[in-house]
mmCIF file of C-alpha atoms (C1' of nucleotides) in Angstrom:
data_model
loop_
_atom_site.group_PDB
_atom_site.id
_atom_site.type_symbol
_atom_site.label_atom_id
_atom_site.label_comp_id
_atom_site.label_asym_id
_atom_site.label_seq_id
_atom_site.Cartn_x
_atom_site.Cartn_y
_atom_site.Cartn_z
ATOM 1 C CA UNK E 1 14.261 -66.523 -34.428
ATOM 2 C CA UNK E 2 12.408 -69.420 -35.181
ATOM 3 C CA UNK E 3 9.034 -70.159 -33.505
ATOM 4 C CA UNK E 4 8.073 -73.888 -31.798
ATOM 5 C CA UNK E 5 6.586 -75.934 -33.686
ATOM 6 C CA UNK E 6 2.865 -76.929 -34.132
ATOM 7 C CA UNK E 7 3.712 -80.675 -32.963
ATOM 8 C CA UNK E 8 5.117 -78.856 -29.049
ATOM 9 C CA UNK E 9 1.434 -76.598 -29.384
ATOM 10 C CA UNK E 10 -0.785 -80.145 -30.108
ATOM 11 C CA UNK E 11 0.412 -82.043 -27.126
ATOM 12 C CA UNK E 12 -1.529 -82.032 -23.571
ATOM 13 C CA UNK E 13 -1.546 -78.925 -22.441
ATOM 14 C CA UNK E 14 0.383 -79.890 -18.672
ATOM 15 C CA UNK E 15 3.134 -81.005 -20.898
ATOM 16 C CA UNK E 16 3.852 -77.919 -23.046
ATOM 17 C CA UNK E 17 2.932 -75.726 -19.738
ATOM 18 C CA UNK E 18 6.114 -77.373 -18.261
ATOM 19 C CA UNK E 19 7.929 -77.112 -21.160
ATOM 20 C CA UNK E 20 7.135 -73.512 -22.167
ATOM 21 C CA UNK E 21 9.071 -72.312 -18.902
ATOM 22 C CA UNK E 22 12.562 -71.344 -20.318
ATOM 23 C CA UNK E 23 11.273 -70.584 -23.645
ATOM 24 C CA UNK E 24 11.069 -66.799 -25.424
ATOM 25 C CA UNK E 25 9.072 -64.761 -26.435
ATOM 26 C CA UNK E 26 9.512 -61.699 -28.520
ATOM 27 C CA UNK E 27 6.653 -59.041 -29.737
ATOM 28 C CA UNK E 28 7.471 -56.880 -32.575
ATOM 29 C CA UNK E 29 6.237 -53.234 -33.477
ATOM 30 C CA UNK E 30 7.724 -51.268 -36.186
ATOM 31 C CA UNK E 31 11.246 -50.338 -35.270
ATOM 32 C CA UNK E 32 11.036 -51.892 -31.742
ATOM 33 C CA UNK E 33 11.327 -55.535 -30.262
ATOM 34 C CA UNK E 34 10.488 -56.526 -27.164
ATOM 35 C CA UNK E 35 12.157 -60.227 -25.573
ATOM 36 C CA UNK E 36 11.501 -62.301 -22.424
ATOM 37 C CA UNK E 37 12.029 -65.542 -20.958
ATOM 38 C CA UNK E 38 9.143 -67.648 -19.518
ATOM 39 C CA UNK E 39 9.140 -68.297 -15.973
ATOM 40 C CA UNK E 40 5.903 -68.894 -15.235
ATOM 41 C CA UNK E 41 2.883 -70.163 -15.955
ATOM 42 C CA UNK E 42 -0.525 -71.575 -15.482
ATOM 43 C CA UNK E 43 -2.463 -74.210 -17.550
ATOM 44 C CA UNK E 44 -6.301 -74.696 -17.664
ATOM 45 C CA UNK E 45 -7.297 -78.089 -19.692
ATOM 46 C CA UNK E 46 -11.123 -78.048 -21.185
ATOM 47 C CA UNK E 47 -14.882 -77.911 -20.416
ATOM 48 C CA UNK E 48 -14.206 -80.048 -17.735
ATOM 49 C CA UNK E 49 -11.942 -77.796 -15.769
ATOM 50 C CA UNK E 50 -13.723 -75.835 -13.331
ATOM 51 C CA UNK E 51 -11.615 -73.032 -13.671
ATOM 52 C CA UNK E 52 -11.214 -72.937 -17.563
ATOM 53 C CA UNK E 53 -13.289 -69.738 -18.642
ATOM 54 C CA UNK E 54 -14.584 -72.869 -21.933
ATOM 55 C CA UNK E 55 -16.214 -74.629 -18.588
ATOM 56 C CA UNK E 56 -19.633 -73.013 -19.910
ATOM 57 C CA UNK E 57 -19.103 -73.982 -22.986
ATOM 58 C CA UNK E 58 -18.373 -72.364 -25.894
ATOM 59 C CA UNK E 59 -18.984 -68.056 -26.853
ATOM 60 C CA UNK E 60 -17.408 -65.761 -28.729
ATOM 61 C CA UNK E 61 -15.717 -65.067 -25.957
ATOM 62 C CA UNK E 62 -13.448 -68.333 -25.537
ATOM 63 C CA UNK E 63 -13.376 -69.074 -29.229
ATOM 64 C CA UNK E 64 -9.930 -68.726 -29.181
ATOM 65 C CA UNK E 65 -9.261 -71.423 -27.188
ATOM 66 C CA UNK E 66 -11.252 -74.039 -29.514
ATOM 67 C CA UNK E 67 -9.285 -73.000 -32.303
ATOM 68 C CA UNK E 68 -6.280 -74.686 -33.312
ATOM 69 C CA UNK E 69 -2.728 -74.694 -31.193
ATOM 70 C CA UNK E 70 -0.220 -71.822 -31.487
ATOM 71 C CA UNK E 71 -2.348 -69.076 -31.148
ATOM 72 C CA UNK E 72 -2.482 -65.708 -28.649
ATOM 73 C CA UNK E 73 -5.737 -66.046 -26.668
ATOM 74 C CA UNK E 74 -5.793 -62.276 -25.368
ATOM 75 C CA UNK E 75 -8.869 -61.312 -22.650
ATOM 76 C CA UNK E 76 -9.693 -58.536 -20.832
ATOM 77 C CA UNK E 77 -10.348 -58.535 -17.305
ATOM 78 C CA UNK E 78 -10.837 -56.465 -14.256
ATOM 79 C CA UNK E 79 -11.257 -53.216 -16.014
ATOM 80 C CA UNK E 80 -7.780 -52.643 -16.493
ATOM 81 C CA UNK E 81 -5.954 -55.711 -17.526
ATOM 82 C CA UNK E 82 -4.917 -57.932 -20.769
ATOM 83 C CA UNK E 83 -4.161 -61.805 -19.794
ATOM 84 C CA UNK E 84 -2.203 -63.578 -22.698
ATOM 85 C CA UNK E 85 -2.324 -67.606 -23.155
ATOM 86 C CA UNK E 86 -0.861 -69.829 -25.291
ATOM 87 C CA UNK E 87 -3.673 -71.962 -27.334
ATOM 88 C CA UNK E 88 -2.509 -75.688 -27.008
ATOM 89 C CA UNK E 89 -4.370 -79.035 -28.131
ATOM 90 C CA UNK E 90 -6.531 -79.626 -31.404
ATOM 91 C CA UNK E 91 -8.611 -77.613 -32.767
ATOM 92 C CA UNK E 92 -12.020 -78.172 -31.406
ATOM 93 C CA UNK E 93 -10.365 -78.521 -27.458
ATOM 94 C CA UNK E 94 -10.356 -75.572 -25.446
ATOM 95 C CA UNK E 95 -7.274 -75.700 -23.834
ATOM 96 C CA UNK E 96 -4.769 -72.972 -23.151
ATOM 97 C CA UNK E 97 -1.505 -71.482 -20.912
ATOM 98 C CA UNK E 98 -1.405 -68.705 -19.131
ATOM 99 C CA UNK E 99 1.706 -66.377 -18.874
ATOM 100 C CA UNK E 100 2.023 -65.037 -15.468
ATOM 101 C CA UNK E 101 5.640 -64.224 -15.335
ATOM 102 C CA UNK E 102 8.584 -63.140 -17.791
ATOM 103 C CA UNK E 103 12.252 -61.977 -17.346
ATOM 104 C CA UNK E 104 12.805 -59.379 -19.469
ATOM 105 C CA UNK E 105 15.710 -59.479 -22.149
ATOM 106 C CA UNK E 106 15.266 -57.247 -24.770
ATOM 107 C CA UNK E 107 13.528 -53.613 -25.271
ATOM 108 C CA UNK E 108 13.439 -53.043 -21.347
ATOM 109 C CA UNK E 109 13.939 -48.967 -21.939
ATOM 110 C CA UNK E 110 10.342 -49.831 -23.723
ATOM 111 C CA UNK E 111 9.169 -51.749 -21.185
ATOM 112 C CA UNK E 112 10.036 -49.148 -18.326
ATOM 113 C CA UNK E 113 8.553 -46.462 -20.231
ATOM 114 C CA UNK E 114 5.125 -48.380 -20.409
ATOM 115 C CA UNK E 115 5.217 -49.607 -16.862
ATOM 116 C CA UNK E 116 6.974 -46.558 -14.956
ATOM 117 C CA UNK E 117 7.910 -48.585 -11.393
ATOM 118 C CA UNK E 118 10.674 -48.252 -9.674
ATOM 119 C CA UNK E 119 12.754 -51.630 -10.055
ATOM 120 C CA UNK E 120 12.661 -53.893 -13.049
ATOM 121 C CA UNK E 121 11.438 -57.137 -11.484
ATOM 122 C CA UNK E 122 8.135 -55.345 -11.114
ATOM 123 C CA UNK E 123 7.959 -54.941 -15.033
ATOM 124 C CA UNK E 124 6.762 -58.054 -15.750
ATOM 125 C CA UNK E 125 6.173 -60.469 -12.874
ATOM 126 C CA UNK E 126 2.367 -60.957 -13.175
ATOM 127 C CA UNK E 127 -0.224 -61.120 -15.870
ATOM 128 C CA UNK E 128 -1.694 -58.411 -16.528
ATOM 129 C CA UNK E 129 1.776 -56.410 -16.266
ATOM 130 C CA UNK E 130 2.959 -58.586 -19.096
ATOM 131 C CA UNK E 131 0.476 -57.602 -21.818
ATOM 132 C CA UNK E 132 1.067 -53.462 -20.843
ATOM 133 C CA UNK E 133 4.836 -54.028 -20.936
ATOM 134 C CA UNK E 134 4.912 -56.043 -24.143
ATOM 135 C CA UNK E 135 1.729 -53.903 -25.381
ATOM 136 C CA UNK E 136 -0.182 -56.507 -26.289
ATOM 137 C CA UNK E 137 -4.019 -56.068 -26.201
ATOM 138 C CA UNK E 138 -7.698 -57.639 -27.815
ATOM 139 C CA UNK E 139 -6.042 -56.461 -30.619
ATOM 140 C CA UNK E 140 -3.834 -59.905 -30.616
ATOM 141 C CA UNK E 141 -6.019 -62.182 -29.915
ATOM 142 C CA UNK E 142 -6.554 -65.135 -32.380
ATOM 143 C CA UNK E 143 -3.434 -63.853 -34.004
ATOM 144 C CA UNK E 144 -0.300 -66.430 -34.671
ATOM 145 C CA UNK E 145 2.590 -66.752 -32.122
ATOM 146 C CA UNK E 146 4.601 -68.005 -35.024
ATOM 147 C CA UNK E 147 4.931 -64.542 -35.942
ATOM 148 C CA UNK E 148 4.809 -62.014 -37.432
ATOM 149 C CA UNK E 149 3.981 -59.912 -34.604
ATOM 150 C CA UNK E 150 4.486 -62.302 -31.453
ATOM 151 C CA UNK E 151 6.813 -65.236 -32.184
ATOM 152 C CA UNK E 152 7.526 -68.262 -29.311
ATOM 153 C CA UNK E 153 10.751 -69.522 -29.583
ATOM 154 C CA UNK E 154 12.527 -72.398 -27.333
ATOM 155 C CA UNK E 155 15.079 -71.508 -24.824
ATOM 156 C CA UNK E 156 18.648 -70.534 -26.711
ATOM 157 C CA UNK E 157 20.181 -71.956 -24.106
ATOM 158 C CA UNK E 158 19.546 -74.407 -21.282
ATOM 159 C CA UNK E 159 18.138 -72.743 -18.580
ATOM 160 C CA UNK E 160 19.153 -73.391 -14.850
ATOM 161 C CA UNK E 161 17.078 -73.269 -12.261
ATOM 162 C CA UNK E 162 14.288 -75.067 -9.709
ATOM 163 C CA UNK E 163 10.555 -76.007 -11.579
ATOM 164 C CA UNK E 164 8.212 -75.732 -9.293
ATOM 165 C CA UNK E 165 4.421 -76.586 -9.224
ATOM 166 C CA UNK E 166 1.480 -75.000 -6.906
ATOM 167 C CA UNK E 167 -2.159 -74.390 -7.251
ATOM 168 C CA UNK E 168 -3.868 -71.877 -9.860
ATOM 169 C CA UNK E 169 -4.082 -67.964 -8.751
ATOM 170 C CA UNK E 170 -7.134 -66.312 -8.254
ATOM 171 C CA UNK E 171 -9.611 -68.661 -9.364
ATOM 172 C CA UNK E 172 -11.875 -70.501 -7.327
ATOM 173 C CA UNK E 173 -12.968 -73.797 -7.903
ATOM 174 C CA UNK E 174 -10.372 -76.016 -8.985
ATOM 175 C CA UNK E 175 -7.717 -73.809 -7.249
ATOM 176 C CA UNK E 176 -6.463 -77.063 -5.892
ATOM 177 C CA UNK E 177 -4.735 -78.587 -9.144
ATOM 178 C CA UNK E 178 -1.327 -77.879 -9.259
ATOM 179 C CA UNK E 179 -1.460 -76.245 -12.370
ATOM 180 C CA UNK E 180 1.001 -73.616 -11.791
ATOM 181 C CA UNK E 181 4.687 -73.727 -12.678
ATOM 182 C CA UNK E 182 7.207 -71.551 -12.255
ATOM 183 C CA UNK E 183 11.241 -71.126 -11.774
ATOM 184 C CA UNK E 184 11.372 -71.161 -7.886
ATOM 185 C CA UNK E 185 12.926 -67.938 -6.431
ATOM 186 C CA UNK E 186 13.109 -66.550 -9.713
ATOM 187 C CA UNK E 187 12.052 -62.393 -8.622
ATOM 188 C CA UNK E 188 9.616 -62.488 -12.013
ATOM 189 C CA UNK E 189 7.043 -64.882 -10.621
ATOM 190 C CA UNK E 190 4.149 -63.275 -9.678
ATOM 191 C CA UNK E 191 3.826 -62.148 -5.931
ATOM 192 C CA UNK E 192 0.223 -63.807 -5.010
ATOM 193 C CA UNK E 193 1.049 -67.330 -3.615
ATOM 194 C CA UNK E 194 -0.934 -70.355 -3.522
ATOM 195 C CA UNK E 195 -1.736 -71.090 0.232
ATOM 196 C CA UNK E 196 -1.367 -67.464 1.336
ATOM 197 C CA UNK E 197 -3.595 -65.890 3.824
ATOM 198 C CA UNK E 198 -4.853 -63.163 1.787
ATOM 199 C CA UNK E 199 -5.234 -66.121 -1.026
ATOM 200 C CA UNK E 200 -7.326 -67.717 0.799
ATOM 201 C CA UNK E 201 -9.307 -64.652 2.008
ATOM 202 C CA UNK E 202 -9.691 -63.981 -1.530
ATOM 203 C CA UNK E 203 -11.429 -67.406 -1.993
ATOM 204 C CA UNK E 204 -13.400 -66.549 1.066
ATOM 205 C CA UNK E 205 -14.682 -63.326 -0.375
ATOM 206 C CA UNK E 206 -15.586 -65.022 -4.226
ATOM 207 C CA UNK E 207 -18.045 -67.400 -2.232
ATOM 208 C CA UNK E 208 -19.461 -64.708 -0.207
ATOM 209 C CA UNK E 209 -20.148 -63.058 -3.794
ATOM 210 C "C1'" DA F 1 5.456 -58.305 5.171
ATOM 211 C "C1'" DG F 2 0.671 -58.698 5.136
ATOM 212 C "C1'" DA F 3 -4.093 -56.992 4.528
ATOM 213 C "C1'" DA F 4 -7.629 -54.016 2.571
ATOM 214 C "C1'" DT F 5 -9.473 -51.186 -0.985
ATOM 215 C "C1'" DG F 6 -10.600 -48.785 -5.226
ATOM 216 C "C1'" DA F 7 -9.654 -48.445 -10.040
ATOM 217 C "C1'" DT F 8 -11.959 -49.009 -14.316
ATOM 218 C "C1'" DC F 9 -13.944 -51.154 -18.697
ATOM 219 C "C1'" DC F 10 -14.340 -55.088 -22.182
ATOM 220 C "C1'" DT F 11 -17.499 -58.839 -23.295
ATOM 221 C "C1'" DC F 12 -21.613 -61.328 -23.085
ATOM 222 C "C1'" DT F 13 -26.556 -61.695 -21.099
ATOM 223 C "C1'" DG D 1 -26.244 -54.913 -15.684
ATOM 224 C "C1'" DA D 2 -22.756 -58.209 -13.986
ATOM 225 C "C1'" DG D 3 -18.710 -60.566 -13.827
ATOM 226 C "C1'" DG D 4 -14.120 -60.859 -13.609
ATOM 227 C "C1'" DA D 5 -7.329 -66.191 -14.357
ATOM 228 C "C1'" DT D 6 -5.317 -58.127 -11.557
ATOM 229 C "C1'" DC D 7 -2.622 -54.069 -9.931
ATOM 230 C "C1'" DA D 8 -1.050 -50.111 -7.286
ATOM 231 C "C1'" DT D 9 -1.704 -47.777 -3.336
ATOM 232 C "C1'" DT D 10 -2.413 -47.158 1.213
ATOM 233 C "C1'" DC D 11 -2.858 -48.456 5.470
ATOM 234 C "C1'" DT D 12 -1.283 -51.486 9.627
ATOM 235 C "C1'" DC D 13 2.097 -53.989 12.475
#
DNA sequence: AGAATGATCCTCT
DNA sequence: GAGGATCATTCTC
């Protein structure tokens, strides 16, 4: 199992959001392991980025994401969930990758235990059901994903499939940069689509706000 | 299939 | 206090 590299981490962060689909990762606790494959995922690039949660500048809060490449930035949001990114760029640029949508390939007893739904493409097709199927929490954040406990590995073998692009999810200024990418018609991409009606009733509603 | 709603709580101000 | 890079459930057509 060996983890990417800190030369794929320190790139721009579109280019290792487009090349993180296809690639693994794995979370270990004691006597279990838990595997997927990334198929989808969302990249926000800087102060500068509207939608980047370092647009206001630096806090405890997005530390993470100045520190250097590699590592888990793990927030909590809407009272009940965990988002996981993947730090990229130098230290001192607050960039990251968020994973919106894994296929499961190892440790998915675990994962239905956790998650309890009725068919597996609901384990892990959306953020926040990623972090309670993998268990990751606060806990992780700032921690390595070149192990021990969460290691990224590249793809172990090509994988097929469509790459598609789209606007961010649930954010609302700078929605409109196609951001996104994800294995088209793979059934682990999140549900919520760019260009939706209830997206855009959603955007609707965060103004009204 | 699409729309509306409530859950529920960590982190910073 | 307030703000969320969401989810499951419960409706309606």
């Amino acid at each position: 199992m060996k983890p990417l590299a800190q030369s794929f981490d320190n790139r721009p962060t579109l280019e290792v959001a487009r090349e993180l689909l296809g690639c693994e990762i794995w979370v270990r606790q004691g006597n279990s392991l838990i595997g997927g494959r990334l198929v989808e995922v969302e990249a926000y690039v800087g102060e500068e980025d509207p939608s980047c949660h370092a647009h206001r500048g630096k806090s405890p809060k997005t530390e993470t994401m100045y520190g250097p490449p590699g590592m888990a930035f793990v927030y909590f949001t809407y009272g009940n969930h965990w988002m996981l990114n993947f730090v990229t760029e130098r230290k001192g640029f607050p960039a990251a990758v968020l994973i919106r949508g894994v296929e499961p390939l190892h440790g998915i007893a675990t994962m239905r235990n956790r998650r309890m739904v009725a068919r597996d493409h609901d384990l892990t097709n959306g953020p926040g059901k990623i972090t309670h199927a993998f268990g990751i929490t606060g806990r992780d954040n700032g921690i390595s994903l070149r192990g021990p406990r969460i290691v990224v590995t590249r793809a172990a073998a090509e994988v097929g499939g469509v790459i598609a692009t789209s606007g961010r999810i649930g954010v609302g200024e700078g929605h409109e940069r196609p951001w996104r990418f994800f294995y088209q018609d793979n059934p682990w991409v999140s549900k919520y689509r760019f260009g939706t009606k209830s997206y855009l009733k959603s955007l609707q509603s965060n103004r009204a706000a």
